[in-house]
PDB file of C-alpha atoms in Angstrom:
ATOM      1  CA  UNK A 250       4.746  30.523  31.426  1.00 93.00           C
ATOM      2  CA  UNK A 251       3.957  27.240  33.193  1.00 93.00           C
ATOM      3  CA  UNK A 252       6.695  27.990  35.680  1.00 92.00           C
ATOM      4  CA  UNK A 253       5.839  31.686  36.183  1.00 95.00           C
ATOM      5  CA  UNK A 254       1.956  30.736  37.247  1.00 96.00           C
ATOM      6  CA  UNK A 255       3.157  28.044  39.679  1.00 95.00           C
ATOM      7  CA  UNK A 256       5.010  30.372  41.370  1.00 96.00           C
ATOM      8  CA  UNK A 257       2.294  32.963  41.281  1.00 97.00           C
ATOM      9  CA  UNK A 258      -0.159  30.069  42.365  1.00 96.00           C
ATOM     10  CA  UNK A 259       2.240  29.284  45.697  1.00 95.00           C
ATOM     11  CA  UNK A 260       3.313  25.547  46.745  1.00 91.00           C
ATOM     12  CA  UNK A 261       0.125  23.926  46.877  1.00 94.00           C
ATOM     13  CA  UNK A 262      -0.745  24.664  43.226  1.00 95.00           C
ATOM     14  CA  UNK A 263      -0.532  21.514  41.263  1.00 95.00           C
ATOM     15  CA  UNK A 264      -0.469  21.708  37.022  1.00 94.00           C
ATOM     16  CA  UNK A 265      -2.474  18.811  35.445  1.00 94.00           C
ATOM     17  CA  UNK A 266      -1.653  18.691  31.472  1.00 92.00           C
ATOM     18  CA  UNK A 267      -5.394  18.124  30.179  1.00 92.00           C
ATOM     19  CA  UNK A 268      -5.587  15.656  27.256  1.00 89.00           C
ATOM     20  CA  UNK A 269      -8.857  15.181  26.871  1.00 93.00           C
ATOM     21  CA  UNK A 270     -12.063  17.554  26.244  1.00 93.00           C
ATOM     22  CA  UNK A 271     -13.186  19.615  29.877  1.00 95.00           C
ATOM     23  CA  UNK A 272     -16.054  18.222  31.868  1.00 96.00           C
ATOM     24  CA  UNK A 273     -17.208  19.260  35.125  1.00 96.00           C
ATOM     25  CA  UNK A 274     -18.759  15.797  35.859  1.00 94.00           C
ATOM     26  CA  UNK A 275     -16.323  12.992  36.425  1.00 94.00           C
ATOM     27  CA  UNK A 276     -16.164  10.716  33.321  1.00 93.00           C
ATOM     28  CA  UNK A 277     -14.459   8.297  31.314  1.00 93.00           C
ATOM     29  CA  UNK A 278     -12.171  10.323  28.349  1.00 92.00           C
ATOM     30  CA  UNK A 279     -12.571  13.688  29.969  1.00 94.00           C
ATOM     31  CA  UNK A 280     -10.683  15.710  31.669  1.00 95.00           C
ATOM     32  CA  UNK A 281     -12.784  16.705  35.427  1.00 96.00           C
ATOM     33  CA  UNK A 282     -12.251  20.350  36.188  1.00 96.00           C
ATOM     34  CA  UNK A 283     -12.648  20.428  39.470  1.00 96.00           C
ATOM     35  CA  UNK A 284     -13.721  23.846  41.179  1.00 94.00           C
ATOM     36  CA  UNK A 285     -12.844  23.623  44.963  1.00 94.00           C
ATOM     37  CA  UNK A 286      -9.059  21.930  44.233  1.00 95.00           C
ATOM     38  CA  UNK A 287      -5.890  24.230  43.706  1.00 95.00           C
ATOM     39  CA  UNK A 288      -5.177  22.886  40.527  1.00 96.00           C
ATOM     40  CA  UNK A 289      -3.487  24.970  37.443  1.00 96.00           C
ATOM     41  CA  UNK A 290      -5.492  22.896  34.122  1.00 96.00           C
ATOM     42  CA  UNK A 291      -3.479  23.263  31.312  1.00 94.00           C
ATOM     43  CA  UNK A 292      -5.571  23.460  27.660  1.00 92.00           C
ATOM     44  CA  UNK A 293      -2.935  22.844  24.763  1.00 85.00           C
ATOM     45  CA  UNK A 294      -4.868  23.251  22.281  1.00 85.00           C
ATOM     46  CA  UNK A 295      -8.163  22.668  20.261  1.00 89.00           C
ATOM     47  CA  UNK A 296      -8.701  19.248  20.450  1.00 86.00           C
ATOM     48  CA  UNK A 297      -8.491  19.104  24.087  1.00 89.00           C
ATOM     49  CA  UNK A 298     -11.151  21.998  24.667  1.00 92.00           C
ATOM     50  CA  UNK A 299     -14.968  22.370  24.749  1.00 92.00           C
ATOM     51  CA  UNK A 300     -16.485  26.062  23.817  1.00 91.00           C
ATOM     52  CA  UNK A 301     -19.452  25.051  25.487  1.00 92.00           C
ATOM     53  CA  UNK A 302     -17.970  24.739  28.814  1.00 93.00           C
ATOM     54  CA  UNK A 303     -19.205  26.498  31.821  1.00 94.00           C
ATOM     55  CA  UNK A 304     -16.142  28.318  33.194  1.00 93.00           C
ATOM     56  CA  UNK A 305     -17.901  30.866  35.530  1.00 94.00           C
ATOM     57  CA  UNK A 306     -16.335  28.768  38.837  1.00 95.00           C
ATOM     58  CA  UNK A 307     -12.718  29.043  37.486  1.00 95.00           C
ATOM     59  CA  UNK A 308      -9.899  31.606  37.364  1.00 94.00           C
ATOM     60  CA  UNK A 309      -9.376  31.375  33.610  1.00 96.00           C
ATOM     61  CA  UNK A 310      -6.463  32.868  31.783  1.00 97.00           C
ATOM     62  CA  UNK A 311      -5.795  32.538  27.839  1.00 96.00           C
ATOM     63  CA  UNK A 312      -1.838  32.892  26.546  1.00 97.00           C
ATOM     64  CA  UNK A 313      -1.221  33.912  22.959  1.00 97.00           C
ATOM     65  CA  UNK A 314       1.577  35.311  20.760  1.00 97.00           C
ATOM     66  CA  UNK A 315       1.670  36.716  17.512  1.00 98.00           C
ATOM     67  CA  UNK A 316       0.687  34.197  14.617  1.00 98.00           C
ATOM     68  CA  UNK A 317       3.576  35.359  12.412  1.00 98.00           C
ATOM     69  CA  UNK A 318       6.336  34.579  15.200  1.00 96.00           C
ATOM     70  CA  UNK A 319       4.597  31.299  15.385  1.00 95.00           C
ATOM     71  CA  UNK A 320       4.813  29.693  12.381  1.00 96.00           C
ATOM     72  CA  UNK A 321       8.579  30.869  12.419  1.00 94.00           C
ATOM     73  CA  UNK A 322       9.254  29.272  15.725  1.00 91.00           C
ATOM     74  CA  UNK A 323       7.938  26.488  14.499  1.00 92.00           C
ATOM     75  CA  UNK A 324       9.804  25.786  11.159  1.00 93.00           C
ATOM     76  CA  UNK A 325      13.078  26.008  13.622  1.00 89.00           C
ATOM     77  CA  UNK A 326      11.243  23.260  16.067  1.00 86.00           C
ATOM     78  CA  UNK A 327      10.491  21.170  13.191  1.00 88.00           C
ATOM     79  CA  UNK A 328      14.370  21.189  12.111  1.00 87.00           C
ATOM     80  CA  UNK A 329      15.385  20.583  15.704  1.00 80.00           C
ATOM     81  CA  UNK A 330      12.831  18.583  17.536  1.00 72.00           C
ATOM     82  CA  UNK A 331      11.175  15.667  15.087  1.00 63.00           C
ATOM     83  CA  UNK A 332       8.042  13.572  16.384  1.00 68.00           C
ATOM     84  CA  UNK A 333       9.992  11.162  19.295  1.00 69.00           C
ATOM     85  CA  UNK A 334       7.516   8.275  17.967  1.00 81.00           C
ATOM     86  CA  UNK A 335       9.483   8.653  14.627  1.00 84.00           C
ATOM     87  CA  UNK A 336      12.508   6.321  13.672  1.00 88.00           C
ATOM     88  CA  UNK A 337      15.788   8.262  13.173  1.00 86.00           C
ATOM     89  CA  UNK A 338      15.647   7.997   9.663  1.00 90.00           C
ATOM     90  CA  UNK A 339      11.969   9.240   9.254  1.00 89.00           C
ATOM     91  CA  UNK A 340      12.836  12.364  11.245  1.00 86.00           C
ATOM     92  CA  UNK A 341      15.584  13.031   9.196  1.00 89.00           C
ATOM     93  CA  UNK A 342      13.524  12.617   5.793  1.00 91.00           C
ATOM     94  CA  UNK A 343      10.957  15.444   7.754  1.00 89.00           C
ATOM     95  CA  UNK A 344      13.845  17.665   8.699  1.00 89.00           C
ATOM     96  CA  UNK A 345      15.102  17.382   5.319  1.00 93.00           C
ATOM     97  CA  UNK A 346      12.146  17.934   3.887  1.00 93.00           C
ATOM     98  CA  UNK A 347      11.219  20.991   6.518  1.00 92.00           C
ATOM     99  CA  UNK A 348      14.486  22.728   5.163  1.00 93.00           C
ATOM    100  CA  UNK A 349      14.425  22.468   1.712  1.00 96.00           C
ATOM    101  CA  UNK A 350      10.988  23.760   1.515  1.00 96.00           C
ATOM    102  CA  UNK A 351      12.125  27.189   3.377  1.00 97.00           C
ATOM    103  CA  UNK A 352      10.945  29.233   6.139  1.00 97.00           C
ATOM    104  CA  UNK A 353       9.091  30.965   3.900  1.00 98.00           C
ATOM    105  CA  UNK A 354       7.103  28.596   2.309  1.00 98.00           C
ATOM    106  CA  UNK A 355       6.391  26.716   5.410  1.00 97.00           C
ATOM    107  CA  UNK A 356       5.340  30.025   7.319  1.00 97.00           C
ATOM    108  CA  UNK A 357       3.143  30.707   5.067  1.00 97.00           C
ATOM    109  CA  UNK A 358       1.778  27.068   4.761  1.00 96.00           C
ATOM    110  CA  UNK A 359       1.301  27.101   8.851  1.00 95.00           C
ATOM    111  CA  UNK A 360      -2.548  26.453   9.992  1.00 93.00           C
ATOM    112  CA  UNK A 361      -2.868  27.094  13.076  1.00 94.00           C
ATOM    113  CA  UNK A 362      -6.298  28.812  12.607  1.00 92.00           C
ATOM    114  CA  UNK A 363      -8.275  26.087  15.004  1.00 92.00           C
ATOM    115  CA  UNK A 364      -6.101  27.323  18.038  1.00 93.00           C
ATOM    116  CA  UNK A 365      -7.022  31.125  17.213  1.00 96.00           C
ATOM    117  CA  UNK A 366     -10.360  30.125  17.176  1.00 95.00           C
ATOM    118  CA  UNK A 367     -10.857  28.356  20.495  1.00 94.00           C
ATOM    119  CA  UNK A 368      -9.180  31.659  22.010  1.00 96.00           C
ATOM    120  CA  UNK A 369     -11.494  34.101  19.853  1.00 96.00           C
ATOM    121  CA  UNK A 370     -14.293  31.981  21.342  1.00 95.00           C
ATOM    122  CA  UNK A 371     -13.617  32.868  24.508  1.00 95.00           C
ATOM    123  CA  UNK A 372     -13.053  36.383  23.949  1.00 97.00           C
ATOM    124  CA  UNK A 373     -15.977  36.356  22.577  1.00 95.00           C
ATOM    125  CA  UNK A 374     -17.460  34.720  25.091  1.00 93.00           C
ATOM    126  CA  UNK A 375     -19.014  35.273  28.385  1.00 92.00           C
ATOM    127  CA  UNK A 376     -15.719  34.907  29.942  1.00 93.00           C
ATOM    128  CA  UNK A 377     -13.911  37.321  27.631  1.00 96.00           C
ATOM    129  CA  UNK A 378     -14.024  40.252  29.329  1.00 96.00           C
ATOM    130  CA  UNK A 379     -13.490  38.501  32.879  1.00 95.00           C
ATOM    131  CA  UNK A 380     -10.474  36.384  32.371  1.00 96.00           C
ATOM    132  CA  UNK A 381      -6.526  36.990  32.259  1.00 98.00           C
ATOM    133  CA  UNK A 382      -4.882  37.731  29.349  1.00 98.00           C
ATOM    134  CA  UNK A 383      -1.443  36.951  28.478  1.00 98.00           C
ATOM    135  CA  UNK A 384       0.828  37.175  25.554  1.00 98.00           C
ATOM    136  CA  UNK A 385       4.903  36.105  24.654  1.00 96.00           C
ATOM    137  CA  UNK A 386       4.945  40.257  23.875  1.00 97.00           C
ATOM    138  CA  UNK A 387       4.144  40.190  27.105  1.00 97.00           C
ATOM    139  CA  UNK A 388       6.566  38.039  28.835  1.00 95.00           C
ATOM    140  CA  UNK A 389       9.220  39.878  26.330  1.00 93.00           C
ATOM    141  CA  UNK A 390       8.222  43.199  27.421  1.00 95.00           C
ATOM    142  CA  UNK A 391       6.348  43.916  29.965  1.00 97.00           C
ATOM    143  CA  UNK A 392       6.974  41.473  32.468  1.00 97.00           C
ATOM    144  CA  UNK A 393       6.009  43.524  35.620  1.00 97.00           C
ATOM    145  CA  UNK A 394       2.402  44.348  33.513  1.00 98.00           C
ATOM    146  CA  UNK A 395       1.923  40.490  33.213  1.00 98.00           C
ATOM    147  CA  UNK A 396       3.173  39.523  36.553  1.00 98.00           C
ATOM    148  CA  UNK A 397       1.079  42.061  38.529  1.00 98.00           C
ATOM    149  CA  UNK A 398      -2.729  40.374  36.386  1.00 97.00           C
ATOM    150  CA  UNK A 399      -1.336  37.272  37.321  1.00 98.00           C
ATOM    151  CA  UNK A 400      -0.804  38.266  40.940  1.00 98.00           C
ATOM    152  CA  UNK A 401      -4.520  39.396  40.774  1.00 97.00           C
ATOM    153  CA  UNK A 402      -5.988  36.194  39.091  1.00 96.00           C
ATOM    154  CA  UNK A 403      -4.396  33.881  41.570  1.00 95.00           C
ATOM    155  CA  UNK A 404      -4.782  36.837  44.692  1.00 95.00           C
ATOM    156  CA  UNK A 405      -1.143  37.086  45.493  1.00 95.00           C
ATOM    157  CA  UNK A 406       0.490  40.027  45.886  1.00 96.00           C
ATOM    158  CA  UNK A 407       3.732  40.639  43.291  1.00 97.00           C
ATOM    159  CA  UNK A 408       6.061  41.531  46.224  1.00 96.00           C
ATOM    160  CA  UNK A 409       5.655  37.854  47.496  1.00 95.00           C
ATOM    161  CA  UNK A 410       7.030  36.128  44.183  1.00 97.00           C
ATOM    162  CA  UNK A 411       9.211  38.904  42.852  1.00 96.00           C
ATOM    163  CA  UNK A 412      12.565  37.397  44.337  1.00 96.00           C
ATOM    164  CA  UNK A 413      11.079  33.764  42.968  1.00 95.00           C
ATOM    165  CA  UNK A 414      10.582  35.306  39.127  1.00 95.00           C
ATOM    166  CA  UNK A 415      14.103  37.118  39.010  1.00 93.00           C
ATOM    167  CA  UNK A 416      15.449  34.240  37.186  1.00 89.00           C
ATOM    168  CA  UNK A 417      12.466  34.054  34.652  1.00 91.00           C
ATOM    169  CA  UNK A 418      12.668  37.576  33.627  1.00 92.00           C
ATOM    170  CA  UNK A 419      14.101  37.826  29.904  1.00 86.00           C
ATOM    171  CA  UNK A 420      17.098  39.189  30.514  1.00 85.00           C
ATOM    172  CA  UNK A 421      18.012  37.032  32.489  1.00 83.00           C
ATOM    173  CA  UNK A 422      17.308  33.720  30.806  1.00 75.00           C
ATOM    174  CA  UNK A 423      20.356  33.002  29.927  1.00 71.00           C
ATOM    175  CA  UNK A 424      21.572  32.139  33.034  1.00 70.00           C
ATOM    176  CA  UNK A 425      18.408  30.407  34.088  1.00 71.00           C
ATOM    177  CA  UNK A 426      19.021  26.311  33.744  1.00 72.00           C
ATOM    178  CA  UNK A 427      15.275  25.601  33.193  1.00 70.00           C
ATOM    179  CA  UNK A 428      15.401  27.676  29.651  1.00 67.00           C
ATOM    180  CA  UNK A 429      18.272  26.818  28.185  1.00 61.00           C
ATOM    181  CA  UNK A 430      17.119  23.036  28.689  1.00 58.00           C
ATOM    182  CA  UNK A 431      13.739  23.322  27.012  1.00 57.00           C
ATOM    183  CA  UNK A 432      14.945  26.439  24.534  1.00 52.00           C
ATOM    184  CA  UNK A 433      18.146  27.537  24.897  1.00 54.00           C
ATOM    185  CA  UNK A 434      20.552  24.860  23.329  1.00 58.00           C
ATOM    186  CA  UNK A 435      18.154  25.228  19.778  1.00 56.00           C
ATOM    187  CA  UNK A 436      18.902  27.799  16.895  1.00 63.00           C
ATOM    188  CA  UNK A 437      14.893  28.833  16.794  1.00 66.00           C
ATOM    189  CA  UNK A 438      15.305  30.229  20.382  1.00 68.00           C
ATOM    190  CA  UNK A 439      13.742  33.818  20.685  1.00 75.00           C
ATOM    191  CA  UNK A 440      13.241  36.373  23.770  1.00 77.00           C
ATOM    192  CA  UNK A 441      11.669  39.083  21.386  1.00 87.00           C
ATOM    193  CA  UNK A 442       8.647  39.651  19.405  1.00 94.00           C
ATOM    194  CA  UNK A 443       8.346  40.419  15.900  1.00 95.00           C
ATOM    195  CA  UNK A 444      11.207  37.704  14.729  1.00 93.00           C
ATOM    196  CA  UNK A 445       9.070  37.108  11.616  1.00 96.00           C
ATOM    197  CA  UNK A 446      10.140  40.659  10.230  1.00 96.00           C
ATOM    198  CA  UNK A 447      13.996  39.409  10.186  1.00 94.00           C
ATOM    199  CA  UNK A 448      12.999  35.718   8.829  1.00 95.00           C
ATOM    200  CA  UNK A 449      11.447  35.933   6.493  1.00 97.00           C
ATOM    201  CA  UNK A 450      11.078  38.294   2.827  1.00 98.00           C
ATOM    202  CA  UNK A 451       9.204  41.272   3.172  1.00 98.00           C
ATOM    203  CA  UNK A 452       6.952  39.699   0.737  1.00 98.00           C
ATOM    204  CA  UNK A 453       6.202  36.780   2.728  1.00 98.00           C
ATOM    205  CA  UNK A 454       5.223  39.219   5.873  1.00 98.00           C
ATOM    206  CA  UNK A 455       2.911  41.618   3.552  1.00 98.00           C
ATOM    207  CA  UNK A 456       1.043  37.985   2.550  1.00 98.00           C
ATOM    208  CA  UNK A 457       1.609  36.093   5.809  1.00 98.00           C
ATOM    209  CA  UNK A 458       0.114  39.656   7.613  1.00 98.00           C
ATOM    210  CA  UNK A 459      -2.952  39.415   5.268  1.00 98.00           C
ATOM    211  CA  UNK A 460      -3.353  35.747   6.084  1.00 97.00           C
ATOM    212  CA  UNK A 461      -4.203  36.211   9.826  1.00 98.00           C
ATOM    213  CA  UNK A 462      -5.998  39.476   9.410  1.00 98.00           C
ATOM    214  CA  UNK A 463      -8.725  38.225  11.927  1.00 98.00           C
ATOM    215  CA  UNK A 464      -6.043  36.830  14.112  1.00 98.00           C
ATOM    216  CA  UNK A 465      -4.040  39.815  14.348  1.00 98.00           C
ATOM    217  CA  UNK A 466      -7.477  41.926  14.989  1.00 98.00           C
ATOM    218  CA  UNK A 467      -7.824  39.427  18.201  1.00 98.00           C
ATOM    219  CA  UNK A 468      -4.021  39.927  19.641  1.00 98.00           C
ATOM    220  CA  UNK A 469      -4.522  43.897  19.455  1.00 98.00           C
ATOM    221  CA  UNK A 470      -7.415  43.683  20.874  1.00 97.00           C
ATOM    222  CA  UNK A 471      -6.489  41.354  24.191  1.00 98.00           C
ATOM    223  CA  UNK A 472      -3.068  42.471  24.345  1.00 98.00           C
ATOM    224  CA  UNK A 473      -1.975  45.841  26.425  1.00 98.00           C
ATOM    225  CA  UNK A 474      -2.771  48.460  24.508  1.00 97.00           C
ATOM    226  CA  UNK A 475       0.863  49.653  24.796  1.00 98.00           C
ATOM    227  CA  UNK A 476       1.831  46.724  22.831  1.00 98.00           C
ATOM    228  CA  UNK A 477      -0.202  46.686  19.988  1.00 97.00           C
ATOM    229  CA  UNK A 478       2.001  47.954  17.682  1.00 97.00           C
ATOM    230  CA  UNK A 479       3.854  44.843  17.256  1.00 97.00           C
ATOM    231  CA  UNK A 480       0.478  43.561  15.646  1.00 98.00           C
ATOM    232  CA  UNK A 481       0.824  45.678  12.748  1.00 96.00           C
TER     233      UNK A 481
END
């Protein structure tokens, strides 16, 4: 996604990672959002965002995916990619750990309720109406749909960046260097939605599904409405 919107953004766009709580006043342990500079700030998660934020200057655009495929992506990350500030044999006491609990049981133990939240507050927001939407269902299938509101938040038109995007396009990932680097060479890689339905026990999807209710409500309800059946 990061790659996709600096192409969309042109050249001069520059990504700053934000690591600290927004501020549109320069200050120590903040991160300045500056209005009038062609920079792409990039919110990870909760800790590193302010609801109260003014964001009415800014071109604002909130990514999501389904809750379910998270917490399986996740459980495959955790087997594959342990904490680099861990020793080797700490990571492999997590991993070992991560694996003999189950997907299952780890799905279902996922909270990643805070990150919903800062993205229900700003749909529910002043903003929430106004800004871009984007989803992984999205970027799975309906590429064109996402690229062309991208195009319009940034003011480009899609025929300018089409030839640019060919390589991000799902189906052709594969063959795209970037992907395989930071995705393809793990066994948790996906390109589809709705991977929670083959990982886990029908079971665990009727109770994970009940779980994130509310967040599942939110995805329908920002996502295209030609998508949200894979909400269900």
């Amino acid at each position: 996604m990061l790659r996709i919107m600096q192409i969309i953004g042109g050249s001069g766009l520059r990504l700053r990672a934000a690591n600290a709580p927004p501020s549109l006043e320069k200050k120590e342990g903040s991160t300045f959002l500056d209005a009038r500079a062609n920079i792409l700030y990039w919110f990870r998660g909760p800790r590193h965002w302010d609801p109260m934020i003014d964001l009415s200057a800014f071109r604002t655009i909130g990514h999501f995916r389904d809750p379910r495929d998270l917490a399986c992506n996740q459980y495959w990350w955790a087997l594959q990619h342990p904490n680099t500030i861990d020793t080797p044999e700490v990571a492999e006491a997590k991993r070992q750990k991560t694996e003999a609990m189950g997907i299952d049981k780890y799905a279902l133990g996922r909270n990643n309720r805070d990150s919903y939240g800062m993205l229900m507050g700003l749909s529910h927001g002043a903003m929430g109406d106004v800004m871009t939407w984007t989803s992984y269902t999205q970027l799975c299938c309906a590429f064109d749909y996402m690229v062309d509101n991208l195009c319009h938040a940034f003011n480009r038109a899609p025929s300018q960046v089409a030839e640019e995007l060919r390589l991000e396009r799902p189906e052709n990932l594969g063959g795209n260097a970037d992907w395989v680097k930071v995705g393809g060479t793990w066994k948790g890689s996906d390109v589809t939605p709705g991977r929670f339905r083959n990982d886990l026990t029908p079971e665990t999807v009727a109770e994970i599904t009940a779980k994130h209710a509310e967040e599942l409500a939110f995805c329908k309800m920002r996502d295209a409405s030609f998508l949200r059946h894979h909400y269900l």
